[in-house]
Short mmCIF file of C-alpha atoms and ligand atoms in Angstrom, two decimals:
data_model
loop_
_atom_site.label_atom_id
_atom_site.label_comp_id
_atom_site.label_asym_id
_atom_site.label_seq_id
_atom_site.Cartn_x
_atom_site.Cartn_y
_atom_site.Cartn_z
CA UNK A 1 -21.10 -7.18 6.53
CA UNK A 2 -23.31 -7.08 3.56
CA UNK A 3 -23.17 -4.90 0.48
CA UNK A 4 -24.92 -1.82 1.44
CA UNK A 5 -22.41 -0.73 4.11
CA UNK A 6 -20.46 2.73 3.24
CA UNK A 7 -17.31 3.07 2.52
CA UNK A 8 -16.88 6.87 4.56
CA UNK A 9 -18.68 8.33 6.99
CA UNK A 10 -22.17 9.65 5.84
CA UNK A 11 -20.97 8.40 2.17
CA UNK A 12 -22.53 5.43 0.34
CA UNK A 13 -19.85 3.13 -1.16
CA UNK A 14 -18.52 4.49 -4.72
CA UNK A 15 -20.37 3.23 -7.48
CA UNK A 16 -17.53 1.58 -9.35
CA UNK A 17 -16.71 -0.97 -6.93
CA UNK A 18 -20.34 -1.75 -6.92
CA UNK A 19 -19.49 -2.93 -10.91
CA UNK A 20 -16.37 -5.06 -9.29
CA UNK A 21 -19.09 -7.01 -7.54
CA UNK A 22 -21.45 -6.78 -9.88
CA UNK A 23 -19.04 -8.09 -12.27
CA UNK A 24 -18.34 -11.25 -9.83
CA UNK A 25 -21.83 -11.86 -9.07
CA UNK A 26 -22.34 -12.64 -13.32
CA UNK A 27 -19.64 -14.45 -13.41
CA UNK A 28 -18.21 -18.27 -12.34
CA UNK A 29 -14.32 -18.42 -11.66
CA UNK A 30 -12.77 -21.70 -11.00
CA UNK A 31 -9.55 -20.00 -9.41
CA UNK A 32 -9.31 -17.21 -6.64
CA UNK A 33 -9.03 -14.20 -8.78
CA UNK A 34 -8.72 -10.39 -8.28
CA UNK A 35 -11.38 -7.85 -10.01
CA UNK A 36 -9.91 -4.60 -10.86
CA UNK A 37 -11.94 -1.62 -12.07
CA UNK A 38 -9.40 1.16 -12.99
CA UNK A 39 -12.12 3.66 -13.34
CA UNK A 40 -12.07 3.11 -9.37
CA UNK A 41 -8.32 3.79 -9.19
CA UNK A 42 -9.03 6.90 -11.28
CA UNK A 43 -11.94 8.49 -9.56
CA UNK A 44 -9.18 7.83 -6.22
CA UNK A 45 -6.14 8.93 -7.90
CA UNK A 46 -8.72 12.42 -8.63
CA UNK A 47 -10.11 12.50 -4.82
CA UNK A 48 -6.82 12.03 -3.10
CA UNK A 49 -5.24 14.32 -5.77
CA UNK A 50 -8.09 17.80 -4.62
CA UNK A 51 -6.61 16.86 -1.28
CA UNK A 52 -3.11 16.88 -2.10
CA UNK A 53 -2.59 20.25 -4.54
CA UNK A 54 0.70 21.14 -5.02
CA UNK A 55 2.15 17.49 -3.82
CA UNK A 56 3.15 15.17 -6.50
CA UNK A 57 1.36 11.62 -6.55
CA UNK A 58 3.98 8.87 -7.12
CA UNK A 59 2.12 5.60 -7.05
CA UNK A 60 3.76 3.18 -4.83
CA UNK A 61 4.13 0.59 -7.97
CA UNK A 62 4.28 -2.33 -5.61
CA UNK A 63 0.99 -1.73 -3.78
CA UNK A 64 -0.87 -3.60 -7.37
CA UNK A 65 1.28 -3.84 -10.80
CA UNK A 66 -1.43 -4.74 -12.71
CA UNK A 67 -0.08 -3.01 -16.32
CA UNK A 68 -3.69 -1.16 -16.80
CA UNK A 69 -3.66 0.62 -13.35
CA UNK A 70 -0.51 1.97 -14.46
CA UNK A 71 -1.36 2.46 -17.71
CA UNK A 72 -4.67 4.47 -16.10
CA UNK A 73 -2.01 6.47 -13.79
CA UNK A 74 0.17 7.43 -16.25
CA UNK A 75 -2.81 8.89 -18.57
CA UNK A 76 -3.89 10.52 -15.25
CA UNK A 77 -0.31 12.41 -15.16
CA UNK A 78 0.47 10.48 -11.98
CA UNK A 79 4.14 9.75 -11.33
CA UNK A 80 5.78 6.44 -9.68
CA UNK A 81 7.87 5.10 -7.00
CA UNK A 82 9.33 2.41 -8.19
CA UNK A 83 11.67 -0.22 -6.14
CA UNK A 84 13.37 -2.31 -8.51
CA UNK A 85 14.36 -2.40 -12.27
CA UNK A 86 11.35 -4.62 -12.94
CA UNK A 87 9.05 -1.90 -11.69
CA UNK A 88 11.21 0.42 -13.65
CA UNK A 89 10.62 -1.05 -16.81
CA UNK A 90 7.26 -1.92 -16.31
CA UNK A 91 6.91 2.01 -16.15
CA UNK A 92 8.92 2.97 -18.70
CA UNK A 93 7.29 0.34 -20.89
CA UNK A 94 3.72 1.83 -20.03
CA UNK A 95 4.62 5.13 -21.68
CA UNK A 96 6.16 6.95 -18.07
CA UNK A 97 8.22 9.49 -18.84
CA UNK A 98 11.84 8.92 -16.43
CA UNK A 99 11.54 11.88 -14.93
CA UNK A 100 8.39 10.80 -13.45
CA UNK A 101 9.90 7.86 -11.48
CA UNK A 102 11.60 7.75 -8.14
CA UNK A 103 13.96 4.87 -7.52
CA UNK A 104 12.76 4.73 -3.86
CA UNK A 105 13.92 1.38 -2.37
CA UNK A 106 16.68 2.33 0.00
CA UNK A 107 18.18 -1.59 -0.89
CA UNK A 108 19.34 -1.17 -4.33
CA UNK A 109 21.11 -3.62 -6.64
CA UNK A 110 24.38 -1.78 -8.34
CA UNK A 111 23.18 -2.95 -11.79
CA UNK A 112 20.20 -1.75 -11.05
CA UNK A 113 20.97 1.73 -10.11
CA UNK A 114 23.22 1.59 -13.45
CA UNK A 115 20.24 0.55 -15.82
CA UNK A 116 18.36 3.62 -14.01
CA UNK A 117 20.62 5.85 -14.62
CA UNK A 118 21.02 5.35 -18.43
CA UNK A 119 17.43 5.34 -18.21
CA UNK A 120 16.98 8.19 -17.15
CA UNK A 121 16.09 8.08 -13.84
CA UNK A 122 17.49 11.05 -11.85
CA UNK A 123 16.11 10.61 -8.06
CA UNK A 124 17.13 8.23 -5.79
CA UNK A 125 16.65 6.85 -2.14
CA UNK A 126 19.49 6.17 0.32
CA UNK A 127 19.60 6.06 4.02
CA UNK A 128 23.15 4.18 4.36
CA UNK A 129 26.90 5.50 3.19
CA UNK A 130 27.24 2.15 1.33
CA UNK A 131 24.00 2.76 -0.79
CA UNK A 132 25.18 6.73 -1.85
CA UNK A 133 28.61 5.28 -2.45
CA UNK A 134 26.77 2.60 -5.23
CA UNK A 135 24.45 5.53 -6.42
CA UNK A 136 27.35 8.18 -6.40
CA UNK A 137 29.09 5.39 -8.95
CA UNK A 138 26.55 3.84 -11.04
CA UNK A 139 24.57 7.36 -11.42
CA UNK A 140 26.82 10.34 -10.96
CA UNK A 141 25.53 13.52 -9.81
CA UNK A 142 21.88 12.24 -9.23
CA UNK A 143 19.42 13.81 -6.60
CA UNK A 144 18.90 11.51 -4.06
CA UNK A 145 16.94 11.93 -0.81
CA UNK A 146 17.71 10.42 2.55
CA UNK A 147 15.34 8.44 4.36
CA UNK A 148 14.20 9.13 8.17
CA UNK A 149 13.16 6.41 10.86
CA UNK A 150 10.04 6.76 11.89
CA UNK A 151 9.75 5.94 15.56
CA UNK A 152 6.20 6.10 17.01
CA UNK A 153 3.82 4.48 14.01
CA UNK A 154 -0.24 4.21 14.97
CA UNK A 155 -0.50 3.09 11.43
CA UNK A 156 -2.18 -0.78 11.24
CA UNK A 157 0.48 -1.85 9.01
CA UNK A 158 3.82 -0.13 10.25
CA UNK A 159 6.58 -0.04 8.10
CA UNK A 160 9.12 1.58 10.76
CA UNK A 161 11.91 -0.86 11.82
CA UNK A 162 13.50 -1.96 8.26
CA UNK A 163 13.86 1.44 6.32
CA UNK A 164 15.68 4.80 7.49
CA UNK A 165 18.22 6.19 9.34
CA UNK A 166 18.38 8.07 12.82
CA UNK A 167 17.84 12.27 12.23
CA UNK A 168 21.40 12.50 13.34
CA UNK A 169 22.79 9.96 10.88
CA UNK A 170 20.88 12.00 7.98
CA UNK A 171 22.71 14.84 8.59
CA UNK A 172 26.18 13.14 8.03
CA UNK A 173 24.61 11.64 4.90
CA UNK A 174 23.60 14.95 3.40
CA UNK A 175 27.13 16.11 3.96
CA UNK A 176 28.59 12.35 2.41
CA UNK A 177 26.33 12.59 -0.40
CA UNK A 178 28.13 16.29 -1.46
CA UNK A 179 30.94 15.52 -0.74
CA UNK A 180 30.44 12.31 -3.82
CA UNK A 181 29.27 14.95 -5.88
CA UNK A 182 25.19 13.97 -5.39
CA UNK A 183 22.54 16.21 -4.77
CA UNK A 184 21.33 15.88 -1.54
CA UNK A 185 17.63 17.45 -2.20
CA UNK A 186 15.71 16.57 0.86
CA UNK A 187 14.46 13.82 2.88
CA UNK A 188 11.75 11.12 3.27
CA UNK A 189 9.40 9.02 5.61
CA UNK A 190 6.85 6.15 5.94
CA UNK A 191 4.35 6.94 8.55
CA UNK A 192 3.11 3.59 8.43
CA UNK A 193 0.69 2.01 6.28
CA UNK A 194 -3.03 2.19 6.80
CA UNK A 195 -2.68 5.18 8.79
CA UNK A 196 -6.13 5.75 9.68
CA UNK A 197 -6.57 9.08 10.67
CA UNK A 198 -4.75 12.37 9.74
CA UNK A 199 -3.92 13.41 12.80
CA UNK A 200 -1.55 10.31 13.26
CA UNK A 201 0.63 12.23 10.96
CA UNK A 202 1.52 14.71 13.65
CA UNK A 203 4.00 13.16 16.02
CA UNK A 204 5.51 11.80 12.64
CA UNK A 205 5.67 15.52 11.07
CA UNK A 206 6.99 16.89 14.24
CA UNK A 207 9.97 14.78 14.23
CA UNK A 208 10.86 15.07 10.32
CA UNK A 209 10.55 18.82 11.00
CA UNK A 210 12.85 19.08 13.67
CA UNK A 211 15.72 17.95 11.29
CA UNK A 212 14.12 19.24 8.30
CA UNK A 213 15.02 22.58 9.65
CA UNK A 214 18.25 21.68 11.47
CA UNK A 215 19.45 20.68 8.32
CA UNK A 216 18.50 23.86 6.91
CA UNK A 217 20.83 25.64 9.64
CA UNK A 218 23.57 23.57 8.47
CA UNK A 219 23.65 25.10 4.77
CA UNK A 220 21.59 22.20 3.15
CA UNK A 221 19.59 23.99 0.53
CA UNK A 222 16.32 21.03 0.56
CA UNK A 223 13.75 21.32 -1.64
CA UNK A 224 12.05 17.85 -1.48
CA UNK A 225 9.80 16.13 1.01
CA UNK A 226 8.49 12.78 0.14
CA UNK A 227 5.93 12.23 2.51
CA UNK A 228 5.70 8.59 1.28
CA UNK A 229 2.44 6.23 1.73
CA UNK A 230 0.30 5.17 4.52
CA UNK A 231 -3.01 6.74 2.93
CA UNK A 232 -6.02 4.34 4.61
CA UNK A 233 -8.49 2.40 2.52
CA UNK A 234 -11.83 1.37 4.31
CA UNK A 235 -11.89 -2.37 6.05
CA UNK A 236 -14.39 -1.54 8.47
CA UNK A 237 -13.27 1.22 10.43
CA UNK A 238 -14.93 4.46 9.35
CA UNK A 239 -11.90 6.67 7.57
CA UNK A 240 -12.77 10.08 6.33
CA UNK A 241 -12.79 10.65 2.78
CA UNK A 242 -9.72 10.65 0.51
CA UNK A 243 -9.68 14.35 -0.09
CA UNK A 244 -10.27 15.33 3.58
CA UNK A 245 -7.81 13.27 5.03
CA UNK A 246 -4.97 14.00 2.20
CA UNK A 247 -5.88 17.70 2.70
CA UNK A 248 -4.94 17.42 6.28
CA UNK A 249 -2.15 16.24 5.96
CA UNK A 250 -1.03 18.69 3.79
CA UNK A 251 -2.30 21.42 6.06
CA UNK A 252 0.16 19.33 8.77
CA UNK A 253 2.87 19.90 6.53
CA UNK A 254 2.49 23.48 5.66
CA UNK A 255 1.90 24.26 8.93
CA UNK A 256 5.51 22.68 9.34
CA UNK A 257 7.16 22.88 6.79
CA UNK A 258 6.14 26.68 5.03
CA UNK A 259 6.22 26.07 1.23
CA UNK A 260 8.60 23.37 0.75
CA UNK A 261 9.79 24.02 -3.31
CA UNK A 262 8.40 19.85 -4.01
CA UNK A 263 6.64 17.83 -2.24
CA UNK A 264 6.11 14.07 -3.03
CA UNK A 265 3.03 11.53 -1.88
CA UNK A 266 3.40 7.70 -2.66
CA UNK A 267 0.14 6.12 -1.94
CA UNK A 268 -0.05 2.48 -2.77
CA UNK A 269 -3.22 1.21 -0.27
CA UNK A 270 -4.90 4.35 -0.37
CA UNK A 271 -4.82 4.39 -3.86
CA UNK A 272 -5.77 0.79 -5.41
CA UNK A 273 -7.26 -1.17 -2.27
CA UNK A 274 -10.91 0.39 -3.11
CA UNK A 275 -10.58 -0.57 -6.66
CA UNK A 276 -10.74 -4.47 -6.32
CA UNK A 277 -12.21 -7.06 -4.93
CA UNK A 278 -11.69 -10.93 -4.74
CA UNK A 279 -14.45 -13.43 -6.01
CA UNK A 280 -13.32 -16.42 -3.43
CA UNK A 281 -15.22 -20.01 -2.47
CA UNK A 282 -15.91 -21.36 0.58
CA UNK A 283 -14.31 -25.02 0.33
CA UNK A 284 -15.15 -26.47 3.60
CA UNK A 285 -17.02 -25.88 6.70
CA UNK A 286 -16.27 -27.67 10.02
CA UNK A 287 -16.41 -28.23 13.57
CA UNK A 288 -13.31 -29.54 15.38
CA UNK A 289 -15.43 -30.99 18.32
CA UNK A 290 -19.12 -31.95 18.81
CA UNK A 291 -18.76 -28.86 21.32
CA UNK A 292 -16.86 -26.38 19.38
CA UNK A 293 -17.99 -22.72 19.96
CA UNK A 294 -16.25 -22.06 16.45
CA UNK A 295 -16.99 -23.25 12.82
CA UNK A 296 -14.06 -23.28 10.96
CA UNK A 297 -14.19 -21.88 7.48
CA UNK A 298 -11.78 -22.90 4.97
CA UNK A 299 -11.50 -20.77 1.70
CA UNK A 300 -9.75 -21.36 -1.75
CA UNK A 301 -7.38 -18.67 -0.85
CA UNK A 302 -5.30 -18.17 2.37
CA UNK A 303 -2.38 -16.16 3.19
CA UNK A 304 0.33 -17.06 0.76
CA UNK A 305 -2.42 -16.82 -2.52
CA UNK A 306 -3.02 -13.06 -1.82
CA UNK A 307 -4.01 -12.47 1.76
CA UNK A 308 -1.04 -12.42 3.26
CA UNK A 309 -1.60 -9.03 5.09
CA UNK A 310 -3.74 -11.08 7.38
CA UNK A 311 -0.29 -11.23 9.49
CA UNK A 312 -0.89 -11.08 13.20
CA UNK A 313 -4.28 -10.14 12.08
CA UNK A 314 -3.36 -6.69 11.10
CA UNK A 315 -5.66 -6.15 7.88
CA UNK A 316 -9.19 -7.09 8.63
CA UNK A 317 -10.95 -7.52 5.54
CA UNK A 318 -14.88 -7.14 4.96
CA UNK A 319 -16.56 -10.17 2.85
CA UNK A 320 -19.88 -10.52 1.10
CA UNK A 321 -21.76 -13.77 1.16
CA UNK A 322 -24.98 -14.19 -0.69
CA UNK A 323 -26.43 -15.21 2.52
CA UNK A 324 -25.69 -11.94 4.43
CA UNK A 325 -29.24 -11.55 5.33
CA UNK A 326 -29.19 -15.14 7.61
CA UNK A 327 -28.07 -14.91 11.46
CA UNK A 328 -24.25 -14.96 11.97
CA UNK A 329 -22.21 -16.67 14.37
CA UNK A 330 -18.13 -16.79 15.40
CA UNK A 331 -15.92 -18.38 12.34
CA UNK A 332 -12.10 -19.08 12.40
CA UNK A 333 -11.03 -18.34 8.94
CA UNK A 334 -8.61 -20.18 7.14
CA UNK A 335 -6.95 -20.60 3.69
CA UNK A 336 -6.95 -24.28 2.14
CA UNK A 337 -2.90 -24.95 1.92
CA UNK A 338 -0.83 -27.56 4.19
CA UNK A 339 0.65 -25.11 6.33
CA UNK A 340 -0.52 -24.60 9.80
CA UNK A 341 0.58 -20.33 9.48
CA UNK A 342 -2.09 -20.39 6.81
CA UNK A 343 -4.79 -19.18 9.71
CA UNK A 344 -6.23 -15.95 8.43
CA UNK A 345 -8.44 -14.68 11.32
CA UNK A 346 -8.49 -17.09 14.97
CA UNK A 347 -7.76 -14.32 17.34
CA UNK A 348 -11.17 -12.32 16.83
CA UNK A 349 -12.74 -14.88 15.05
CA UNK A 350 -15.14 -13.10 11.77
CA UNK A 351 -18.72 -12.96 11.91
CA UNK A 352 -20.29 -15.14 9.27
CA UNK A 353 -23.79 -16.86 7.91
CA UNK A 354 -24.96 -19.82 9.96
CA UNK A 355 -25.51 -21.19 6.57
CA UNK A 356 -22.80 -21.03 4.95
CA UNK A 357 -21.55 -23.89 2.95
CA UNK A 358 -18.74 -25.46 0.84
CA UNK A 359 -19.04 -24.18 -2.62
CA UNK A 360 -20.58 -20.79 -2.03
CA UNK A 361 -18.88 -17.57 -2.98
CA UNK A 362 -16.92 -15.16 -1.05
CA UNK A 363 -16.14 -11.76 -2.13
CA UNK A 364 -13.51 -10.38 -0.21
CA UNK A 365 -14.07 -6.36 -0.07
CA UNK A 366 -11.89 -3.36 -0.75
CA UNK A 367 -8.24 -6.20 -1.11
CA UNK A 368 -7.08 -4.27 -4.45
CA UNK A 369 -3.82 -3.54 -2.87
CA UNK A 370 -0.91 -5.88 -1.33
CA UNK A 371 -2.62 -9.21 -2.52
CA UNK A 372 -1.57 -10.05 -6.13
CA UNK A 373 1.44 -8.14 -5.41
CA UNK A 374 1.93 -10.64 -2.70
CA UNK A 375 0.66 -14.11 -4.05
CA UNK A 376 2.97 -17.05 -4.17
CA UNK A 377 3.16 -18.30 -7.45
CA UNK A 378 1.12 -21.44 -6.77
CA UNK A 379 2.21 -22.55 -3.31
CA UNK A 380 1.25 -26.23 -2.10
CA UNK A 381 0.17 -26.04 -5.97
CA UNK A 382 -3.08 -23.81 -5.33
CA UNK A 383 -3.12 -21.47 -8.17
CA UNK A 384 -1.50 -17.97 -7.53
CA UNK A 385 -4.25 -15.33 -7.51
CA UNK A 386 -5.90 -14.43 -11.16
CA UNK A 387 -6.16 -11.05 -11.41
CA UNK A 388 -9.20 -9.51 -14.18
CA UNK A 389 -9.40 -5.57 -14.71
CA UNK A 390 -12.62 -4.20 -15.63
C1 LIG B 401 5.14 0.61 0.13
C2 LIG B 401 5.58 2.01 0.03
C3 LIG B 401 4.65 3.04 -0.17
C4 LIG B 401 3.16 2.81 -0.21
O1 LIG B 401 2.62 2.72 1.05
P1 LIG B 401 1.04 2.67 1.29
O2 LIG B 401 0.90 2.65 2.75
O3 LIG B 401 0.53 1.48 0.59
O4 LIG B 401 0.46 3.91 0.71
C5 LIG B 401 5.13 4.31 -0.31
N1 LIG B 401 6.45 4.59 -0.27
C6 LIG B 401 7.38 3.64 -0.07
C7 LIG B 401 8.82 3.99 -0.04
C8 LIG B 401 6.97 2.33 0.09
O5 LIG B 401 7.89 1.37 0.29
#
């Protein structure tokens, strides 16, 4: 809880995240507002990349759209998963080559698919006969790859029950997606976001193996796994580094898979969440009760202004106060709208200065990913999140 801790086991925290807050602490912001330092971004994009080799990066577009972290990625060479036509063109219009982008939402609008296509888009995402019958219309003979339930996620943030089919149900859209005259080219899989440790991958792996290669005994020549997201960023819990952990999970795959012709990685968390950090204010301390074991903090910025992975309490983010050396005690955090959801952390109640005070800062740690993305545009009229890039 105070800005010495490290980021990975045995290494200090990277030094441009240190300019993030560095940044904040020169500066006064009136609004919540997001610090971005793409240098960050890059110096992760190179890390997870030394892990990955062969695998293709796509960046997971929705994890932070902020134009100059793709900008940044697509000077990098990285390539993109994109879910919608506004993330499309938001590509495209950032100088990435169509061929780069994966249309990876498995939900797609038919116009959509059609602007794509004339685009120049050429891979696609389906897990459902109606979705390769829109894709086998509005772009004829694309590649598309069919996407796998995952059951068993250990990952804090699982994506599991909305996306994918059964392995069974794959197989009959392989043959479906032929038999329309697509390319059926492989298949892909969440593992769950914030999927801490490498070895979580396994059970995952196993499965997608198992009809990986049953698929192969039915005449389907695949050449693509996406591996998708789920890459960890540090909140606390010690993760190994970037490289390590990306390189084990490609050692899970080739142990599993032999040399699959393309593989594809889509970190979003894993890739951004390092690179920013929010300069927040502490608007109001209380007590509910002359006796109450808690203080209640309330910030300028709750769960529908950018912290909205605070759900069920599943992201636990690390803050900086400029009292950090002062005694702590228990604090139910909250944001500062009208709505009684807007709780951030009750159930393990956050650690904070005993002297903490309406009007000091907050710097929320590591929150570069899933938070502007996610901010209401000004719900209960508090500002939407600001977002600056270093
Ligand atoms: C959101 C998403 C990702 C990124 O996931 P992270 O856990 O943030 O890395 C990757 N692929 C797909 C299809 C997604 O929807």
């Amino acid at each position: 809880m105070n800005a010495t801790i490290t980021d990975f086991v045995g290494r200090p925290a990277v030094a441009p995240v240190s300019r993030v807050e560095a940044f904040i602490r020169a500066n006064e912001f009136d609004r919540p507002t997001l610090v971005l330092d793409t240098k960050a971004v890059a110096n992760q994009y190179h890390a997870l990349k030394a892990g990955l080799g062969r695998a293709h990066i796509h960046y997971a577009v929705k994890a932070n759209p902020a134009r100059e972290i793709v900008e940044e990625l697509v000077n990098l060479g990285s390539h993109f998963d994109a879910a919608s036509r506004g993330e499309i063109e938001l590509c495209l219009s950032l100088g990435a080559a169509p061929e780069t982008i994966s249309f990876g939402n498995t939900i797609k609008r038919a116009s959509d698919i059609a602007f794509a296509y004339h685009a120049g888009i050429t891979l696609f995402a389906a897990d459902a006969e109606e979705e390769l019958e829109k894709i086998a219309e509005h772009a004829p003979g694309a590649e598309v790859y069919i996407r796998l339930i995952v059951d068993a996620s250990e990952a804090d943030w699982p994506l599991s029950r909305k996306f994918g089919c059964a392995r069974d149900k794959a197989l009959d859209l392989l043959a479906m997606a032929t038999r329309l005259g697509l390319k059926p080219v492989g298949f892909s899989f969440h593992v769950g976001s914030q999927t801490r440790r490498a070895e979580m991958w396994t059970t995952t792996l196993d499965q997608i193996a198992e009809i990986w290669h049953r698929a192969h005994a039915q005449g389907h020549q695949l050449t693509l796994l996406n591996i998708g997201g789920g890459f960890p960023a540090f909140y606390g819990e010690a993760i190994d580094h970037p490289t390590k952990y990306s390189a084990r999970v490609m050692a899970l795959v080739t142990e599993r898979f032999g040399d699959v012709e393309r593989v594809m990685a889509e970190p979003g968390r894993g890739l951004v969440a390092e690179a920013g950090m929010i300069a927040a204010e502490v608007l109001l301390v209380s007590r509910k009760s002359n006796d109450d074991a808690h203080r209640w903090v309330y910030l300028d910025i709750g769960k529908f202004s950018g912290l909205a992975e605070t759900m069920d309490e599943a992201i636990r983010y690390q803050f900086i106060t400029d009292r950090d050396a002062e005694p702590t005690g228990p604090c139910i955090l909250a944001g500062p709208s009208c709505d009684s959801a807007d709780v951030l952390y009750e159930k393990r109640p956050v650690q904070l200065p005993v002297g903490l005070k309406a009007g000091d800062r907050f710097i929320i740690r590591n929150c570069g990913a899933y938070t502007s993305s996610y901010s209401s545009v000004g719900f209960n009229g508090f500002p939407p999140l600001d977002v600056i890039v270093i």
